[in-house]
Amino acid sequence: MKFIKFFLIGYMVSILAGCGQGDSIVMNIEELERPSSVVSAATPSFLSFTWIEKGFNGVFAPSDQAIGKSQAEVVAQLGEPNEKGSYEGGHFYAYDRTTYIFSKKDDLLEAITMDISDYKVSADEMKRALGTPDRSEIDELSGYWTYHYELDDYTLYFEAQDEGSSLEYVWFMKSK
């Protein structure tokens, strides 16, 4: 009888140990950073609710950079920018598809913008990942349709050519 119990317990342990050991999809952040022309149901979305969670703490999720950092801190983390310039009296540093805008008042990071057009994210996908925007409207100045998420002291907003078309840019900044 002891032998049968021992055998059954050993069999159950081996079955349980084997659970979850099959093939799995593993992607690192670099794979998410590069848009691909092949998208399948197994490909994780570029957007996730983490954007909202981190946004409430002043952090732009795709680059993990916080509003309020100095120019030196950004360069220390990201290296020298591809381009430097002026923007509305302040400065900007451009790195590939992401641009960091610094305040003219104190040279601290006040906004981050990113070109997300290659990801081909639809407004519906954005809403599924992040929830319903607090505000959707045409920006008369830029001509883009915008989707705004108000995150206490910060604003995360997306721009699309037209309402319902693929998102082209995302902005993250301190609320005014």
PDB file of N, CA, C and O in Angstrom, residues 103-157:
ATOM      1  N   SER A 103      12.307  73.139 -20.237  1.00  0.00           N
ATOM      2  CA  SER A 103      11.726  74.439 -19.931  1.00  0.00           C
ATOM      3  C   SER A 103      12.724  75.570 -20.157  1.00  0.00           C
ATOM      4  O   SER A 103      13.910  75.439 -19.838  1.00  0.00           O
ATOM      5  N   LYS A 104      12.222  76.685 -20.680  1.00  0.00           N
ATOM      6  CA  LYS A 104      13.092  77.852 -20.844  1.00  0.00           C
ATOM      7  C   LYS A 104      13.387  78.501 -19.491  1.00  0.00           C
ATOM      8  O   LYS A 104      14.381  79.180 -19.322  1.00  0.00           O
ATOM      9  N   LYS A 105      12.525  78.242 -18.514  1.00  0.00           N
ATOM     10  CA  LYS A 105      12.674  78.850 -17.187  1.00  0.00           C
ATOM     11  C   LYS A 105      13.806  78.218 -16.375  1.00  0.00           C
ATOM     12  O   LYS A 105      14.639  78.915 -15.822  1.00  0.00           O
ATOM     13  N   ASP A 106      13.842  76.866 -16.315  1.00  0.00           N
ATOM     14  CA  ASP A 106      14.820  76.216 -15.440  1.00  0.00           C
ATOM     15  C   ASP A 106      15.578  75.052 -16.087  1.00  0.00           C
ATOM     16  O   ASP A 106      16.292  74.322 -15.403  1.00  0.00           O
ATOM     17  N   ASP A 107      15.414  74.867 -17.405  1.00  0.00           N
ATOM     18  CA  ASP A 107      16.095  73.803 -18.150  1.00  0.00           C
ATOM     19  C   ASP A 107      15.768  72.393 -17.652  1.00  0.00           C
ATOM     20  O   ASP A 107      16.561  71.474 -17.845  1.00  0.00           O
ATOM     21  N   LEU A 108      14.603  72.215 -17.030  1.00  0.00           N
ATOM     22  CA  LEU A 108      14.179  70.887 -16.597  1.00  0.00           C
ATOM     23  C   LEU A 108      13.209  70.308 -17.629  1.00  0.00           C
ATOM     24  O   LEU A 108      12.495  71.036 -18.309  1.00  0.00           O
ATOM     25  N   LEU A 109      13.189  68.995 -17.711  1.00  0.00           N
ATOM     26  CA  LEU A 109      12.337  68.304 -18.671  1.00  0.00           C
ATOM     27  C   LEU A 109      10.869  68.619 -18.384  1.00  0.00           C
ATOM     28  O   LEU A 109      10.378  68.379 -17.287  1.00  0.00           O
ATOM     29  N   GLU A 110      10.178  69.189 -19.389  1.00  0.00           N
ATOM     30  CA  GLU A 110       8.772  69.546 -19.195  1.00  0.00           C
ATOM     31  C   GLU A 110       7.836  68.791 -20.121  1.00  0.00           C
ATOM     32  O   GLU A 110       6.626  68.748 -19.868  1.00  0.00           O
ATOM     33  N   ALA A 111       8.352  68.181 -21.188  1.00  0.00           N
ATOM     34  CA  ALA A 111       7.495  67.425 -22.097  1.00  0.00           C
ATOM     35  C   ALA A 111       8.340  66.413 -22.868  1.00  0.00           C
ATOM     36  O   ALA A 111       9.528  66.624 -23.104  1.00  0.00           O
ATOM     37  N   ILE A 112       7.676  65.318 -23.251  1.00  0.00           N
ATOM     38  CA  ILE A 112       8.299  64.282 -24.068  1.00  0.00           C
ATOM     39  C   ILE A 112       7.318  63.976 -25.188  1.00  0.00           C
ATOM     40  O   ILE A 112       6.117  63.838 -24.948  1.00  0.00           O
ATOM     41  N   THR A 113       7.829  63.879 -26.398  1.00  0.00           N
ATOM     42  CA  THR A 113       6.979  63.499 -27.527  1.00  0.00           C
ATOM     43  C   THR A 113       7.660  62.370 -28.293  1.00  0.00           C
ATOM     44  O   THR A 113       8.896  62.283 -28.324  1.00  0.00           O
ATOM     45  N   MET A 114       6.832  61.517 -28.881  1.00  0.00           N
ATOM     46  CA  MET A 114       7.367  60.347 -29.575  1.00  0.00           C
ATOM     47  C   MET A 114       6.555  60.084 -30.844  1.00  0.00           C
ATOM     48  O   MET A 114       5.325  60.127 -30.819  1.00  0.00           O
ATOM     49  N   ASP A 115       7.257  59.813 -31.922  1.00  0.00           N
ATOM     50  CA  ASP A 115       6.624  59.425 -33.180  1.00  0.00           C
ATOM     51  C   ASP A 115       6.281  57.937 -33.077  1.00  0.00           C
ATOM     52  O   ASP A 115       7.165  57.094 -32.971  1.00  0.00           O
ATOM     53  N   ILE A 116       4.988  57.630 -33.084  1.00  0.00           N
ATOM     54  CA  ILE A 116       4.551  56.236 -32.959  1.00  0.00           C
ATOM     55  C   ILE A 116       3.844  55.761 -34.228  1.00  0.00           C
ATOM     56  O   ILE A 116       3.190  54.709 -34.219  1.00  0.00           O
ATOM     57  N   SER A 117       3.994  56.501 -35.300  1.00  0.00           N
ATOM     58  CA  SER A 117       3.266  56.181 -36.542  1.00  0.00           C
ATOM     59  C   SER A 117       3.602  54.796 -37.090  1.00  0.00           C
ATOM     60  O   SER A 117       2.735  54.127 -37.658  1.00  0.00           O
ATOM     61  N   ASP A 118       4.835  54.325 -36.932  1.00  0.00           N
ATOM     62  CA  ASP A 118       5.225  53.013 -37.450  1.00  0.00           C
ATOM     63  C   ASP A 118       4.540  51.852 -36.726  1.00  0.00           C
ATOM     64  O   ASP A 118       4.504  50.744 -37.237  1.00  0.00           O
ATOM     65  N   TYR A 119       4.016  52.108 -35.529  1.00  0.00           N
ATOM     66  CA  TYR A 119       3.366  51.053 -34.765  1.00  0.00           C
ATOM     67  C   TYR A 119       1.937  50.776 -35.251  1.00  0.00           C
ATOM     68  O   TYR A 119       1.355  49.763 -34.899  1.00  0.00           O
ATOM     69  N   LYS A 120       1.380  51.705 -36.030  1.00  0.00           N
ATOM     70  CA  LYS A 120       0.031  51.531 -36.596  1.00  0.00           C
ATOM     71  C   LYS A 120      -1.012  51.199 -35.527  1.00  0.00           C
ATOM     72  O   LYS A 120      -1.835  50.295 -35.678  1.00  0.00           O
ATOM     73  N   VAL A 121      -0.974  51.939 -34.430  1.00  0.00           N
ATOM     74  CA  VAL A 121      -1.925  51.735 -33.339  1.00  0.00           C
ATOM     75  C   VAL A 121      -3.204  52.502 -33.659  1.00  0.00           C
ATOM     76  O   VAL A 121      -3.165  53.698 -33.937  1.00  0.00           O
ATOM     77  N   SER A 122      -4.321  51.813 -33.626  1.00  0.00           N
ATOM     78  CA  SER A 122      -5.603  52.467 -33.894  1.00  0.00           C
ATOM     79  C   SER A 122      -6.147  53.102 -32.617  1.00  0.00           C
ATOM     80  O   SER A 122      -5.725  52.756 -31.508  1.00  0.00           O
ATOM     81  N   ALA A 123      -7.090  53.994 -32.784  1.00  0.00           N
ATOM     82  CA  ALA A 123      -7.747  54.616 -31.634  1.00  0.00           C
ATOM     83  C   ALA A 123      -8.462  53.557 -30.800  1.00  0.00           C
ATOM     84  O   ALA A 123      -8.464  53.624 -29.561  1.00  0.00           O
ATOM     85  N   ASP A 124      -9.044  52.572 -31.448  1.00  0.00           N
ATOM     86  CA  ASP A 124      -9.722  51.495 -30.710  1.00  0.00           C
ATOM     87  C   ASP A 124      -8.736  50.682 -29.876  1.00  0.00           C
ATOM     88  O   ASP A 124      -9.029  50.326 -28.730  1.00  0.00           O
ATOM     89  N   GLU A 125      -7.557  50.387 -30.429  1.00  0.00           N
ATOM     90  CA  GLU A 125      -6.533  49.661 -29.667  1.00  0.00           C
ATOM     91  C   GLU A 125      -6.079  50.493 -28.472  1.00  0.00           C
ATOM     92  O   GLU A 125      -5.872  49.964 -27.381  1.00  0.00           O
ATOM     93  N   MET A 126      -5.923  51.799 -28.676  1.00  0.00           N
ATOM     94  CA  MET A 126      -5.541  52.692 -27.585  1.00  0.00           C
ATOM     95  C   MET A 126      -6.586  52.641 -26.471  1.00  0.00           C
ATOM     96  O   MET A 126      -6.244  52.509 -25.299  1.00  0.00           O
ATOM     97  N   LYS A 127      -7.843  52.709 -26.843  1.00  0.00           N
ATOM     98  CA  LYS A 127      -8.925  52.695 -25.850  1.00  0.00           C
ATOM     99  C   LYS A 127      -8.991  51.364 -25.106  1.00  0.00           C
ATOM    100  O   LYS A 127      -9.244  51.340 -23.903  1.00  0.00           O
ATOM    101  N   ARG A 128      -8.738  50.257 -25.811  1.00  0.00           N
ATOM    102  CA  ARG A 128      -8.726  48.950 -25.135  1.00  0.00           C
ATOM    103  C   ARG A 128      -7.583  48.862 -24.135  1.00  0.00           C
ATOM    104  O   ARG A 128      -7.724  48.292 -23.057  1.00  0.00           O
ATOM    105  N   ALA A 129      -6.426  49.413 -24.482  1.00  0.00           N
ATOM    106  CA  ALA A 129      -5.247  49.322 -23.613  1.00  0.00           C
ATOM    107  C   ALA A 129      -5.285  50.325 -22.460  1.00  0.00           C
ATOM    108  O   ALA A 129      -4.875  50.015 -21.347  1.00  0.00           O
ATOM    109  N   LEU A 130      -5.764  51.539 -22.729  1.00  0.00           N
ATOM    110  CA  LEU A 130      -5.661  52.625 -21.748  1.00  0.00           C
ATOM    111  C   LEU A 130      -6.992  53.067 -21.153  1.00  0.00           C
ATOM    112  O   LEU A 130      -7.007  53.842 -20.202  1.00  0.00           O
ATOM    113  N   GLY A 131      -8.076  52.632 -21.738  1.00  0.00           N
ATOM    114  CA  GLY A 131      -9.385  53.093 -21.289  1.00  0.00           C
ATOM    115  C   GLY A 131      -9.843  54.265 -22.147  1.00  0.00           C
ATOM    116  O   GLY A 131      -9.141  54.725 -23.045  1.00  0.00           O
ATOM    117  N   THR A 132     -11.027  54.747 -21.860  1.00  0.00           N
ATOM    118  CA  THR A 132     -11.600  55.850 -22.618  1.00  0.00           C
ATOM    119  C   THR A 132     -10.887  57.145 -22.268  1.00  0.00           C
ATOM    120  O   THR A 132     -10.717  57.455 -21.090  1.00  0.00           O
ATOM    121  N   PRO A 133     -10.479  57.922 -23.271  1.00  0.00           N
ATOM    122  CA  PRO A 133      -9.806  59.207 -22.984  1.00  0.00           C
ATOM    123  C   PRO A 133     -10.745  60.162 -22.247  1.00  0.00           C
ATOM    124  O   PRO A 133     -11.965  60.086 -22.390  1.00  0.00           O
ATOM    125  N   ASP A 134     -10.144  61.055 -21.486  1.00  0.00           N
ATOM    126  CA  ASP A 134     -10.928  62.074 -20.780  1.00  0.00           C
ATOM    127  C   ASP A 134     -11.501  63.090 -21.757  1.00  0.00           C
ATOM    128  O   ASP A 134     -12.547  63.679 -21.495  1.00  0.00           O
ATOM    129  N   ARG A 135     -10.800  63.275 -22.859  1.00  0.00           N
ATOM    130  CA  ARG A 135     -11.217  64.280 -23.842  1.00  0.00           C
ATOM    131  C   ARG A 135     -10.708  63.871 -25.216  1.00  0.00           C
ATOM    132  O   ARG A 135      -9.577  63.437 -25.357  1.00  0.00           O
ATOM    133  N   SER A 136     -11.548  64.024 -26.244  1.00  0.00           N
ATOM    134  CA  SER A 136     -11.160  63.800 -27.638  1.00  0.00           C
ATOM    135  C   SER A 136     -11.637  65.001 -28.424  1.00  0.00           C
ATOM    136  O   SER A 136     -12.808  65.361 -28.353  1.00  0.00           O
ATOM    137  N   GLU A 137     -10.715  65.604 -29.183  1.00  0.00           N
ATOM    138  CA  GLU A 137     -11.087  66.822 -29.908  1.00  0.00           C
ATOM    139  C   GLU A 137     -10.064  67.141 -30.984  1.00  0.00           C
ATOM    140  O   GLU A 137      -8.953  66.609 -30.969  1.00  0.00           O
ATOM    141  N   ILE A 138     -10.452  68.016 -31.878  1.00  0.00           N
ATOM    142  CA  ILE A 138      -9.522  68.500 -32.894  1.00  0.00           C
ATOM    143  C   ILE A 138      -8.681  69.610 -32.268  1.00  0.00           C
ATOM    144  O   ILE A 138      -9.198  70.450 -31.546  1.00  0.00           O
ATOM    145  N   ASP A 139      -7.377  69.567 -32.492  1.00  0.00           N
ATOM    146  CA  ASP A 139      -6.498  70.654 -32.054  1.00  0.00           C
ATOM    147  C   ASP A 139      -6.444  71.638 -33.217  1.00  0.00           C
ATOM    148  O   ASP A 139      -5.828  71.351 -34.246  1.00  0.00           O
ATOM    149  N   GLU A 140      -7.079  72.762 -33.053  1.00  0.00           N
ATOM    150  CA  GLU A 140      -7.184  73.749 -34.134  1.00  0.00           C
ATOM    151  C   GLU A 140      -5.806  74.247 -34.582  1.00  0.00           C
ATOM    152  O   GLU A 140      -5.611  74.569 -35.748  1.00  0.00           O
ATOM    153  N   LEU A 141      -4.850  74.302 -33.660  1.00  0.00           N
ATOM    154  CA  LEU A 141      -3.519  74.803 -33.989  1.00  0.00           C
ATOM    155  C   LEU A 141      -2.755  73.827 -34.896  1.00  0.00           C
ATOM    156  O   LEU A 141      -2.185  74.229 -35.906  1.00  0.00           O
ATOM    157  N   SER A 142      -2.750  72.551 -34.525  1.00  0.00           N
ATOM    158  CA  SER A 142      -1.979  71.564 -35.288  1.00  0.00           C
ATOM    159  C   SER A 142      -2.799  70.881 -36.386  1.00  0.00           C
ATOM    160  O   SER A 142      -2.235  70.329 -37.324  1.00  0.00           O
ATOM    161  N   GLY A 143      -4.111  70.863 -36.223  1.00  0.00           N
ATOM    162  CA  GLY A 143      -4.964  70.185 -37.180  1.00  0.00           C
ATOM    163  C   GLY A 143      -5.110  68.696 -36.907  1.00  0.00           C
ATOM    164  O   GLY A 143      -5.787  67.990 -37.644  1.00  0.00           O
ATOM    165  N   TYR A 144      -4.478  68.191 -35.853  1.00  0.00           N
ATOM    166  CA  TYR A 144      -4.564  66.777 -35.495  1.00  0.00           C
ATOM    167  C   TYR A 144      -5.766  66.528 -34.586  1.00  0.00           C
ATOM    168  O   TYR A 144      -6.143  67.381 -33.788  1.00  0.00           O
ATOM    169  N   TRP A 145      -6.329  65.319 -34.706  1.00  0.00           N
ATOM    170  CA  TRP A 145      -7.331  64.870 -33.755  1.00  0.00           C
ATOM    171  C   TRP A 145      -6.575  64.378 -32.529  1.00  0.00           C
ATOM    172  O   TRP A 145      -5.585  63.660 -32.659  1.00  0.00           O
ATOM    173  N   THR A 146      -6.984  64.788 -31.329  1.00  0.00           N
ATOM    174  CA  THR A 146      -6.242  64.441 -30.114  1.00  0.00           C
ATOM    175  C   THR A 146      -7.112  63.659 -29.138  1.00  0.00           C
ATOM    176  O   THR A 146      -8.327  63.849 -29.067  1.00  0.00           O
ATOM    177  N   TYR A 147      -6.457  62.776 -28.400  1.00  0.00           N
ATOM    178  CA  TYR A 147      -7.076  61.968 -27.343  1.00  0.00           C
ATOM    179  C   TYR A 147      -6.289  62.249 -26.062  1.00  0.00           C
ATOM    180  O   TYR A 147      -5.108  61.916 -25.983  1.00  0.00           O
ATOM    181  N   HIS A 148      -6.940  62.843 -25.065  1.00  0.00           N
ATOM    182  CA  HIS A 148      -6.264  63.274 -23.839  1.00  0.00           C
ATOM    183  C   HIS A 148      -6.618  62.380 -22.651  1.00  0.00           C
ATOM    184  O   HIS A 148      -7.794  62.105 -22.410  1.00  0.00           O
ATOM    185  N   TYR A 149      -5.579  62.002 -21.901  1.00  0.00           N
ATOM    186  CA  TYR A 149      -5.741  61.310 -20.627  1.00  0.00           C
ATOM    187  C   TYR A 149      -5.177  62.240 -19.556  1.00  0.00           C
ATOM    188  O   TYR A 149      -3.977  62.556 -19.583  1.00  0.00           O
ATOM    189  N   GLU A 150      -6.033  62.699 -18.658  1.00  0.00           N
ATOM    190  CA  GLU A 150      -5.601  63.581 -17.563  1.00  0.00           C
ATOM    191  C   GLU A 150      -5.197  62.706 -16.385  1.00  0.00           C
ATOM    192  O   GLU A 150      -6.018  61.953 -15.855  1.00  0.00           O
ATOM    193  N   LEU A 151      -3.943  62.797 -15.987  1.00  0.00           N
ATOM    194  CA  LEU A 151      -3.378  61.936 -14.944  1.00  0.00           C
ATOM    195  C   LEU A 151      -2.936  62.795 -13.759  1.00  0.00           C
ATOM    196  O   LEU A 151      -1.742  62.967 -13.527  1.00  0.00           O
ATOM    197  N   ASP A 152      -3.880  63.364 -13.037  1.00  0.00           N
ATOM    198  CA  ASP A 152      -3.624  64.300 -11.940  1.00  0.00           C
ATOM    199  C   ASP A 152      -2.763  65.458 -12.436  1.00  0.00           C
ATOM    200  O   ASP A 152      -3.252  66.305 -13.146  1.00  0.00           O
ATOM    201  N   ASP A 153      -1.472  65.448 -12.111  1.00  0.00           N
ATOM    202  CA  ASP A 153      -0.585  66.563 -12.456  1.00  0.00           C
ATOM    203  C   ASP A 153      -0.012  66.474 -13.874  1.00  0.00           C
ATOM    204  O   ASP A 153       0.737  67.348 -14.292  1.00  0.00           O
ATOM    205  N   TYR A 154      -0.332  65.404 -14.607  1.00  0.00           N
ATOM    206  CA  TYR A 154       0.272  65.173 -15.918  1.00  0.00           C
ATOM    207  C   TYR A 154      -0.801  64.906 -16.968  1.00  0.00           C
ATOM    208  O   TYR A 154      -1.919  64.509 -16.659  1.00  0.00           O
ATOM    209  N   THR A 155      -0.425  65.110 -18.220  1.00  0.00           N
ATOM    210  CA  THR A 155      -1.311  64.830 -19.344  1.00  0.00           C
ATOM    211  C   THR A 155      -0.586  63.937 -20.341  1.00  0.00           C
ATOM    212  O   THR A 155       0.564  64.206 -20.695  1.00  0.00           O
ATOM    213  N   LEU A 156      -1.257  62.888 -20.754  1.00  0.00           N
ATOM    214  CA  LEU A 156      -0.776  61.996 -21.799  1.00  0.00           C
ATOM    215  C   LEU A 156      -1.763  62.163 -22.944  1.00  0.00           C
ATOM    216  O   LEU A 156      -2.964  62.003 -22.745  1.00  0.00           O
ATOM    217  N   TYR A 157      -1.259  62.561 -24.117  1.00  0.00           N
ATOM    218  CA  TYR A 157      -2.202  62.663 -25.231  1.00  0.00           C
ATOM    219  C   TYR A 157      -1.598  62.178 -26.534  1.00  0.00           C
ATOM    220  O   TYR A 157      -0.397  62.200 -26.736  1.00  0.00           O
TER     221      TYR A 157
END
